[in-house]
Coordinates of C-alpha atoms in Angstrom, one line a residue:
X1 CA 79.2 -5.0 10.2
X2 CA 79.4 -1.6 11.8
X3 CA 81.0 1.6 10.6
X4 CA 84.2 2.5 12.3
X5 CA 82.8 5.8 13.5
X6 CA 81.4 4.3 16.7
X7 CA 78.1 6.1 16.5
X8 CA 76.2 2.8 17.1
X9 CA 76.8 0.0 19.6
X10 CA 76.7 -3.7 18.7
X11 CA 75.3 -4.4 22.2
X12 CA 72.0 -2.8 21.1
X13 CA 71.4 -5.6 18.6
X14 CA 70.5 -8.1 21.4
X15 CA 67.4 -6.2 22.7
X16 CA 66.3 -5.7 19.1
X17 CA 65.8 -9.4 18.8
X18 CA 63.0 -9.5 21.4
X19 CA 60.1 -8.3 19.1
X20 CA 61.2 -10.9 16.5
X21 CA 61.4 -13.7 19.0
X22 CA 58.1 -12.8 20.6
X23 CA 56.4 -12.6 17.2
X24 CA 55.4 -9.0 17.7
X25 CA 57.2 -7.8 14.5
X26 CA 59.3 -9.0 11.6
X27 CA 61.0 -5.7 11.1
X28 CA 62.8 -4.0 14.0
X29 CA 64.4 -0.5 14.0
X30 CA 66.7 0.7 16.7
X31 CA 65.4 4.2 17.4
X32 CA 67.6 7.0 18.6
X33 CA 64.6 9.2 19.5
X34 CA 64.1 7.3 22.8
X35 CA 67.6 6.0 23.2
X36 CA 70.2 6.3 25.9
X37 CA 72.0 9.3 24.4
X38 CA 71.2 12.6 22.7
X39 CA 70.6 11.6 19.1
X40 CA 72.4 14.5 17.3
X41 CA 75.2 16.7 18.3
X42 CA 73.8 19.3 15.9
X43 CA 70.4 20.9 16.1
X44 CA 70.2 21.0 12.3
X45 CA 70.8 17.2 12.1
X46 CA 68.0 16.7 14.7
X47 CA 65.6 18.9 12.8
X48 CA 66.5 17.3 9.5
X49 CA 65.9 13.7 10.8
X50 CA 62.6 14.8 12.4
X51 CA 61.3 16.5 9.3
X52 CA 62.3 13.6 7.1
X53 CA 60.7 11.1 9.4
X54 CA 57.5 13.0 9.6
X55 CA 57.4 13.4 5.8
X56 CA 57.9 9.6 5.4
X57 CA 55.1 8.9 8.0
X58 CA 52.7 11.2 6.1
X59 CA 53.6 9.8 2.8
X60 CA 53.4 6.1 3.8
X61 CA 50.8 6.3 6.6
X62 CA 53.3 5.0 9.0
X63 CA 54.4 5.9 12.6
X64 CA 58.1 5.3 12.8
X65 CA 60.2 7.6 15.0
X66 CA 63.6 7.4 13.3
X67 CA 63.7 7.2 9.5
X68 CA 67.5 7.2 9.3
X69 CA 68.6 4.9 12.1
X70 CA 71.3 2.6 10.8
X71 CA 70.3 -0.3 13.1
X72 CA 67.6 -2.3 11.3
X73 CA 66.6 -6.0 11.5
X74 CA 64.9 -7.2 8.3
X75 CA 63.9 -10.8 7.4
X76 CA 66.2 -12.1 4.8
X77 CA 63.4 -13.2 2.6
X78 CA 62.0 -9.7 2.6
X79 CA 65.4 -8.0 2.1
X80 CA 66.3 -10.1 -0.9
X81 CA 63.1 -9.1 -2.7
X82 CA 63.7 -5.3 -2.4
X83 CA 65.1 -3.7 -5.5
X84 CA 67.8 -1.5 -4.0
X85 CA 69.9 0.7 -6.3
X86 CA 71.2 3.5 -4.1
X87 CA 74.9 3.4 -3.1
X88 CA 75.3 6.4 -0.8
X89 CA 73.3 7.9 2.0
X90 CA 70.2 7.3 0.0
X91 CA 70.4 3.6 0.5
X92 CA 69.1 4.0 4.1
X93 CA 66.0 6.0 2.8
X94 CA 65.4 3.6 -0.1
X95 CA 65.4 0.5 2.2
X96 CA 63.0 2.1 4.7
X97 CA 60.6 3.4 1.9
X98 CA 60.3 -0.1 0.4
X99 CA 59.8 -1.7 3.8
X100 CA 57.0 0.8 4.6
X101 CA 55.4 -0.1 1.3
X102 CA 55.2 -3.8 2.4
X103 CA 52.8 -2.9 5.2
X104 CA 54.6 -5.3 7.5
X105 CA 54.6 -4.6 11.2
X106 CA 57.5 -2.5 12.5
X107 CA 58.7 -2.4 16.0
X108 CA 61.2 0.1 17.4
X109 CA 63.6 -0.5 20.3
X110 CA 65.5 2.3 22.0
X111 CA 69.3 2.2 21.3
X112 CA 72.3 4.2 22.3
X113 CA 73.8 6.7 19.9
X114 CA 76.8 8.9 20.0
X115 CA 76.6 11.5 17.2
X116 CA 79.6 12.9 15.5
X117 CA 79.9 16.5 14.4
X118 CA 81.1 17.7 10.9
X119 CA 84.5 18.3 12.5
X120 CA 84.5 14.7 13.6
X121 CA 83.7 13.5 10.1
X122 CA 79.9 13.7 9.6
X123 CA 79.5 14.0 5.9
X124 CA 75.7 14.3 5.3
X125 CA 74.5 17.7 3.9
X126 CA 71.3 19.4 2.9
X127 CA 71.8 17.9 -0.6
X128 CA 71.3 14.5 0.9
X129 CA 68.0 15.7 2.4
X130 CA 66.8 16.6 -1.1
X131 CA 67.9 13.2 -2.4
X132 CA 66.0 11.6 0.5
X133 CA 62.8 13.4 -0.4
X134 CA 63.2 12.4 -4.0
X135 CA 63.7 8.7 -3.1
X136 CA 60.7 8.7 -0.7
X137 CA 58.4 10.2 -3.4
X138 CA 59.7 7.9 -6.2
X139 CA 59.1 4.7 -4.2
X140 CA 55.7 5.9 -3.0
X141 CA 54.6 6.5 -6.6
X142 CA 56.2 3.2 -7.9
X143 CA 53.5 1.0 -9.5
X144 CA 55.3 -2.3 -8.8
X145 CA 54.6 -3.7 -5.4
X146 CA 57.6 -4.5 -3.2

């Protein structure tokens, strides 16, 4: 299912299957960083996503380009083992943090993205960034393997 905000395109799911079919990766993220449209209508959103992605990469020793993309392919057997508790914007961060802990190979595929502004209904705020940092740290320090 997709949000009704039309920021993402269902057509981008088809190219995301290629790394799975070829055996290159089990987890595939649709990245807005190299996609077909400007990722964020607001400079502050672009900076926020970049900072959070860099922080996650440093914390987990990873090299993803778009922490908060909403297009993700995850094997069902992996997804069902992840202890997800977040219900809001933090769910996206929580899922990625657990996936990074697995050490499984990630692949990224460029996608299209049409960002909304706050006037158009974008609801994320700086408080969500603090929650994201907290989630990334908590899961990194978690003693139980994913």
